Protein backbone atom coordinates (compact mmCIF):
# COMPACT_ATOMS: atom_id res chain seq x y z
CA MET A 1 22.11 -30.63 -54.21
CA ARG A 2 20.53 -33.83 -52.96
CA LYS A 3 22.06 -33.28 -49.50
CA VAL A 4 20.70 -29.75 -49.39
CA VAL A 5 17.20 -30.97 -50.28
CA LEU A 6 17.32 -33.70 -47.63
CA PHE A 7 18.52 -31.21 -45.04
CA LEU A 8 15.73 -28.75 -45.85
CA LEU A 9 13.15 -31.56 -45.77
CA THR A 10 14.39 -32.75 -42.38
CA VAL A 11 14.20 -29.25 -40.93
CA THR A 12 10.73 -28.72 -42.40
CA LEU A 13 9.40 -31.89 -40.75
CA ALA A 14 11.20 -31.40 -37.45
CA VAL A 15 9.91 -27.91 -36.67
CA PRO A 16 6.20 -28.95 -36.42
CA LEU A 17 7.16 -31.98 -34.36
CA PHE A 18 9.00 -29.82 -31.83
CA GLY A 19 6.00 -27.51 -31.79
CA GLN A 20 3.65 -30.42 -31.13
CA GLN A 21 5.85 -31.64 -28.27
CA GLU A 22 5.81 -28.20 -26.68
CA GLY A 23 2.02 -28.12 -27.13
CA VAL A 24 1.62 -31.49 -25.40
CA GLU A 25 3.81 -30.36 -22.50
CA GLN A 26 1.72 -27.21 -22.14
CA ASP A 27 -1.50 -29.26 -22.19
CA VAL A 28 -0.14 -31.54 -19.46
CA GLU A 29 0.91 -28.58 -17.33
CA GLN A 30 -2.50 -26.96 -17.76
CA THR A 31 -4.27 -30.21 -16.84
CA VAL A 32 -2.15 -30.64 -13.70
CA GLU A 33 -2.81 -27.04 -12.69
CA TYR A 34 -6.54 -27.48 -13.29
CA VAL A 35 -6.64 -30.60 -11.11
CA LYS A 36 -4.73 -28.84 -8.34
CA GLU A 37 -7.20 -25.96 -8.38
CA ASN A 38 -10.44 -27.95 -8.69
CA VAL A 39 -9.89 -31.44 -7.21
CA ASN A 40 -8.81 -32.23 -3.66
CA PHE A 41 -8.64 -35.28 -1.44
CA GLY A 42 -8.62 -35.84 2.28
CA LEU A 43 -9.41 -37.90 5.36
CA ARG A 44 -12.64 -38.02 7.34
CA ALA A 45 -13.01 -39.49 10.84
CA GLY A 46 -15.33 -39.13 13.80
CA LEU A 47 -18.09 -40.54 16.00
CA ASN A 48 -21.37 -42.30 15.16
CA PHE A 49 -24.53 -42.31 17.28
CA SER A 50 -26.75 -44.89 15.62
CA SER A 51 -30.12 -46.53 16.12
CA PHE A 52 -33.12 -47.74 14.08
CA VAL A 53 -36.28 -45.88 13.05
CA ASP A 54 -39.69 -47.58 12.68
CA ASP A 55 -38.26 -50.18 15.05
CA GLU A 56 -40.73 -52.94 15.96
CA VAL A 57 -38.24 -55.04 17.90
CA LEU A 58 -35.77 -53.27 20.15
CA ASN A 59 -37.27 -49.84 20.84
CA ALA A 60 -33.61 -49.05 20.60
CA ASP A 61 -31.41 -46.34 22.05
CA ARG A 62 -28.43 -44.92 20.19
CA LEU A 63 -25.18 -46.89 20.08
CA ALA A 64 -21.83 -45.10 19.97
CA GLY A 65 -19.32 -46.05 17.27
CA VAL A 66 -16.71 -44.55 14.95
CA HIS A 67 -16.25 -43.89 11.24
CA LEU A 68 -13.05 -43.47 9.22
CA GLY A 69 -12.24 -43.08 5.54
CA PHE A 70 -11.28 -40.96 2.55
CA TYR A 71 -13.00 -38.40 0.35
CA GLY A 72 -12.49 -36.73 -3.00
CA ARG A 73 -14.06 -33.40 -3.98
CA TYR A 74 -14.55 -31.69 -7.33
CA ASN A 75 -15.11 -27.94 -7.16
CA PHE A 76 -17.36 -26.58 -9.89
CA SER A 77 -16.90 -23.09 -8.43
CA ASN A 78 -16.08 -21.44 -5.12
CA ARG A 79 -19.64 -22.16 -3.99
CA VAL A 80 -20.64 -25.48 -5.59
CA ALA A 81 -18.87 -28.86 -5.33
CA ALA A 82 -19.48 -32.61 -5.48
CA LYS A 83 -17.91 -35.03 -3.01
CA ALA A 84 -17.61 -38.82 -2.89
CA GLU A 85 -16.46 -40.74 0.19
CA LEU A 86 -15.34 -44.26 1.06
CA ILE A 87 -16.05 -44.77 4.77
CA TYR A 88 -15.84 -47.62 7.28
CA SER A 89 -18.77 -47.03 9.62
CA MET A 90 -19.55 -48.82 12.90
CA GLN A 91 -23.33 -48.69 13.48
CA GLY A 92 -26.14 -50.56 15.20
CA ALA A 93 -28.38 -50.06 18.21
CA ARG A 94 -28.68 -50.96 21.88
CA ALA A 95 -31.54 -51.59 24.27
CA ASP A 96 -31.90 -51.90 28.04
CA GLU A 97 -34.05 -54.68 29.52
CA PHE A 98 -34.77 -56.23 26.14
CA SER A 99 -36.68 -59.53 26.29
CA VAL A 100 -34.98 -61.66 28.97
CA PHE A 101 -31.73 -59.65 28.81
CA ASP A 102 -30.60 -56.89 31.12
CA SER A 103 -29.09 -55.18 28.08
CA TYR A 104 -28.67 -55.97 24.40
CA ALA A 105 -26.69 -54.48 21.50
CA VAL A 106 -26.39 -55.27 17.81
CA ASN A 107 -23.33 -54.00 15.92
CA LEU A 108 -23.45 -53.55 12.13
CA ASN A 109 -20.23 -52.52 10.38
CA TYR A 110 -20.56 -51.07 6.87
CA LEU A 111 -18.43 -49.91 3.97
CA LYS A 112 -20.31 -46.73 3.11
CA ILE A 113 -20.16 -44.70 -0.13
CA PRO A 114 -21.93 -41.32 0.05
CA VAL A 115 -22.08 -39.06 -3.04
CA LEU A 116 -22.95 -35.54 -1.95
CA GLY A 117 -23.58 -32.15 -3.46
CA GLU A 118 -22.12 -29.22 -1.53
CA LEU A 119 -23.17 -25.58 -1.38
CA THR A 120 -20.94 -23.12 0.48
CA PHE A 121 -22.21 -19.91 2.09
CA GLY A 122 -19.67 -17.21 2.84
CA ASP A 123 -16.15 -18.47 3.39
CA ALA A 124 -16.74 -21.23 5.93
CA VAL A 125 -20.22 -22.85 6.10
CA THR A 126 -21.12 -25.70 3.74
CA VAL A 127 -24.44 -27.55 3.36
CA GLU A 128 -24.24 -31.09 1.95
CA LEU A 129 -26.94 -33.43 0.67
CA GLY A 130 -26.97 -36.66 -1.32
CA PRO A 131 -27.56 -40.42 -1.44
CA TYR A 132 -25.41 -43.21 -0.08
CA ILE A 133 -25.01 -46.94 -0.57
CA ALA A 134 -23.56 -49.12 2.19
CA PHE A 135 -22.36 -52.72 2.15
CA LEU A 136 -22.56 -54.76 5.36
CA LEU A 137 -19.14 -56.17 6.28
CA ASP A 138 -20.00 -57.97 9.52
CA SER A 139 -22.66 -58.05 12.23
CA ARG A 140 -22.46 -58.97 15.91
CA GLN A 141 -24.82 -59.07 18.87
CA SER A 142 -23.96 -58.95 22.56
CA PHE A 143 -26.12 -59.23 25.66
CA LYS A 144 -26.06 -59.42 29.43
CA GLY A 145 -28.49 -61.16 31.72
CA LEU A 146 -28.50 -64.89 30.95
CA SER A 147 -24.84 -65.53 31.76
CA PRO A 148 -21.88 -63.60 33.13
CA SER A 149 -20.31 -63.55 29.65
CA ASP A 150 -21.01 -60.74 27.20
CA ASN A 151 -18.81 -62.02 24.37
CA PRO A 152 -20.28 -60.91 21.02
CA LEU A 153 -22.00 -63.47 18.79
CA ASP A 154 -22.39 -63.36 15.02
CA VAL A 155 -25.79 -62.42 13.64
CA SER A 156 -26.96 -64.93 11.03
CA GLU A 157 -26.81 -63.75 7.41
CA ASP A 158 -30.50 -64.68 7.17
CA ASP A 159 -31.22 -62.00 9.77
CA THR A 160 -29.40 -59.17 7.99
CA ASN A 161 -29.69 -57.14 4.80
CA SER A 162 -26.32 -56.95 3.07
CA VAL A 163 -26.96 -53.58 1.38
CA ASP A 164 -28.36 -50.33 2.72
CA LEU A 165 -29.53 -47.37 0.64
CA GLY A 166 -30.30 -44.00 2.11
CA ILE A 167 -29.83 -40.26 2.13
CA ALA A 168 -27.40 -38.05 4.04
CA ALA A 169 -27.62 -34.37 4.92
CA GLY A 170 -25.27 -32.24 6.95
CA LEU A 171 -23.36 -29.07 7.72
CA ALA A 172 -19.62 -28.43 7.75
CA TYR A 173 -17.57 -25.53 9.05
CA LYS A 174 -14.13 -24.69 7.65
CA MET A 175 -11.65 -23.99 10.45
CA SER A 176 -8.61 -23.55 8.18
CA ASP A 177 -7.43 -24.39 4.67
CA THR A 178 -6.82 -28.00 5.73
CA PHE A 179 -9.22 -28.73 8.60
CA SER A 180 -13.03 -28.68 8.88
CA ILE A 181 -15.60 -30.04 11.31
CA GLY A 182 -19.09 -31.25 10.47
CA ALA A 183 -22.31 -32.93 11.58
CA ARG A 184 -24.37 -35.22 9.35
CA TYR A 185 -27.58 -37.25 9.58
CA ASN A 186 -27.93 -40.52 7.63
CA HIS A 187 -31.35 -42.12 7.11
CA GLY A 188 -31.65 -45.58 5.56
CA PHE A 189 -34.49 -46.72 3.32
CA ILE A 190 -34.02 -50.48 3.87
CA ASP A 191 -34.55 -52.47 7.09
CA ALA A 192 -31.13 -52.99 8.64
CA LEU A 193 -32.06 -56.44 9.94
CA GLY A 194 -34.36 -58.85 8.12
CA SER A 195 -37.80 -60.06 9.15
CA ASN A 196 -36.22 -63.19 10.66
CA PHE A 197 -34.64 -61.09 13.41
CA PHE A 198 -36.81 -61.96 16.43
CA GLY A 199 -39.64 -62.51 13.95
CA ARG A 200 -40.06 -58.86 12.92
CA ALA A 201 -38.29 -56.20 10.90
CA SER A 202 -35.87 -54.00 12.82
CA GLY A 203 -36.40 -50.65 11.13
CA GLN A 204 -34.02 -48.52 9.10
CA ASN A 205 -30.60 -47.18 10.02
CA SER A 206 -30.59 -43.77 11.69
CA VAL A 207 -27.09 -42.39 12.22
CA ILE A 208 -25.85 -39.05 13.57
CA GLN A 209 -22.20 -38.41 12.71
CA ILE A 210 -19.76 -35.84 14.14
CA SER A 211 -16.68 -35.62 11.92
CA GLY A 212 -13.35 -33.96 11.38
CA PHE A 213 -12.06 -33.47 7.81
CA TYR A 214 -8.39 -33.09 6.88
CA ALA A 215 -7.61 -31.94 3.32
CA PHE A 216 -4.33 -32.95 1.71
């Protein structure tokens, strides 16, 4: 009799446990499926054309550079999404006949983190808008005119601002399920170079970006 009772008790306890295990497995499967449907990751790379606005020093022209990094997107619906990026961005400005130089360029390389809202129209066109924060990784200046050498020189930390804050706005066009192209404008709110740079503030970053996006 005791063995029968123990057997029945064991079966009674085991059945809910097996049910719970199946429930957990179903929850995991549903979560994985949800992530697959609503979250995606990819690569972003392209060209920069950068300069400064409100520039009191260089009266700068745009400097060509590149950007490269990763993004993650969360889709709230087929039309609305949020995207965060981690981008290495080569920026700066150049000037011809600056001061005593025949030409001059300052290169500012940033780790840039935009957080953007996206709104899609139709099946292919997306508008994006949002803030960014950027951390200065290194800064160089190069010039021609005083010597035959144009080897780049470091810009003093006293002449730079280590953080940039700004806003980004752009358009993207979906070419296929995995590849898109886009154009974006980035406008900084903080002077890129400090007031010690040739005695005056340099102005804020102004960057036009042409990008390709590859979704995993």
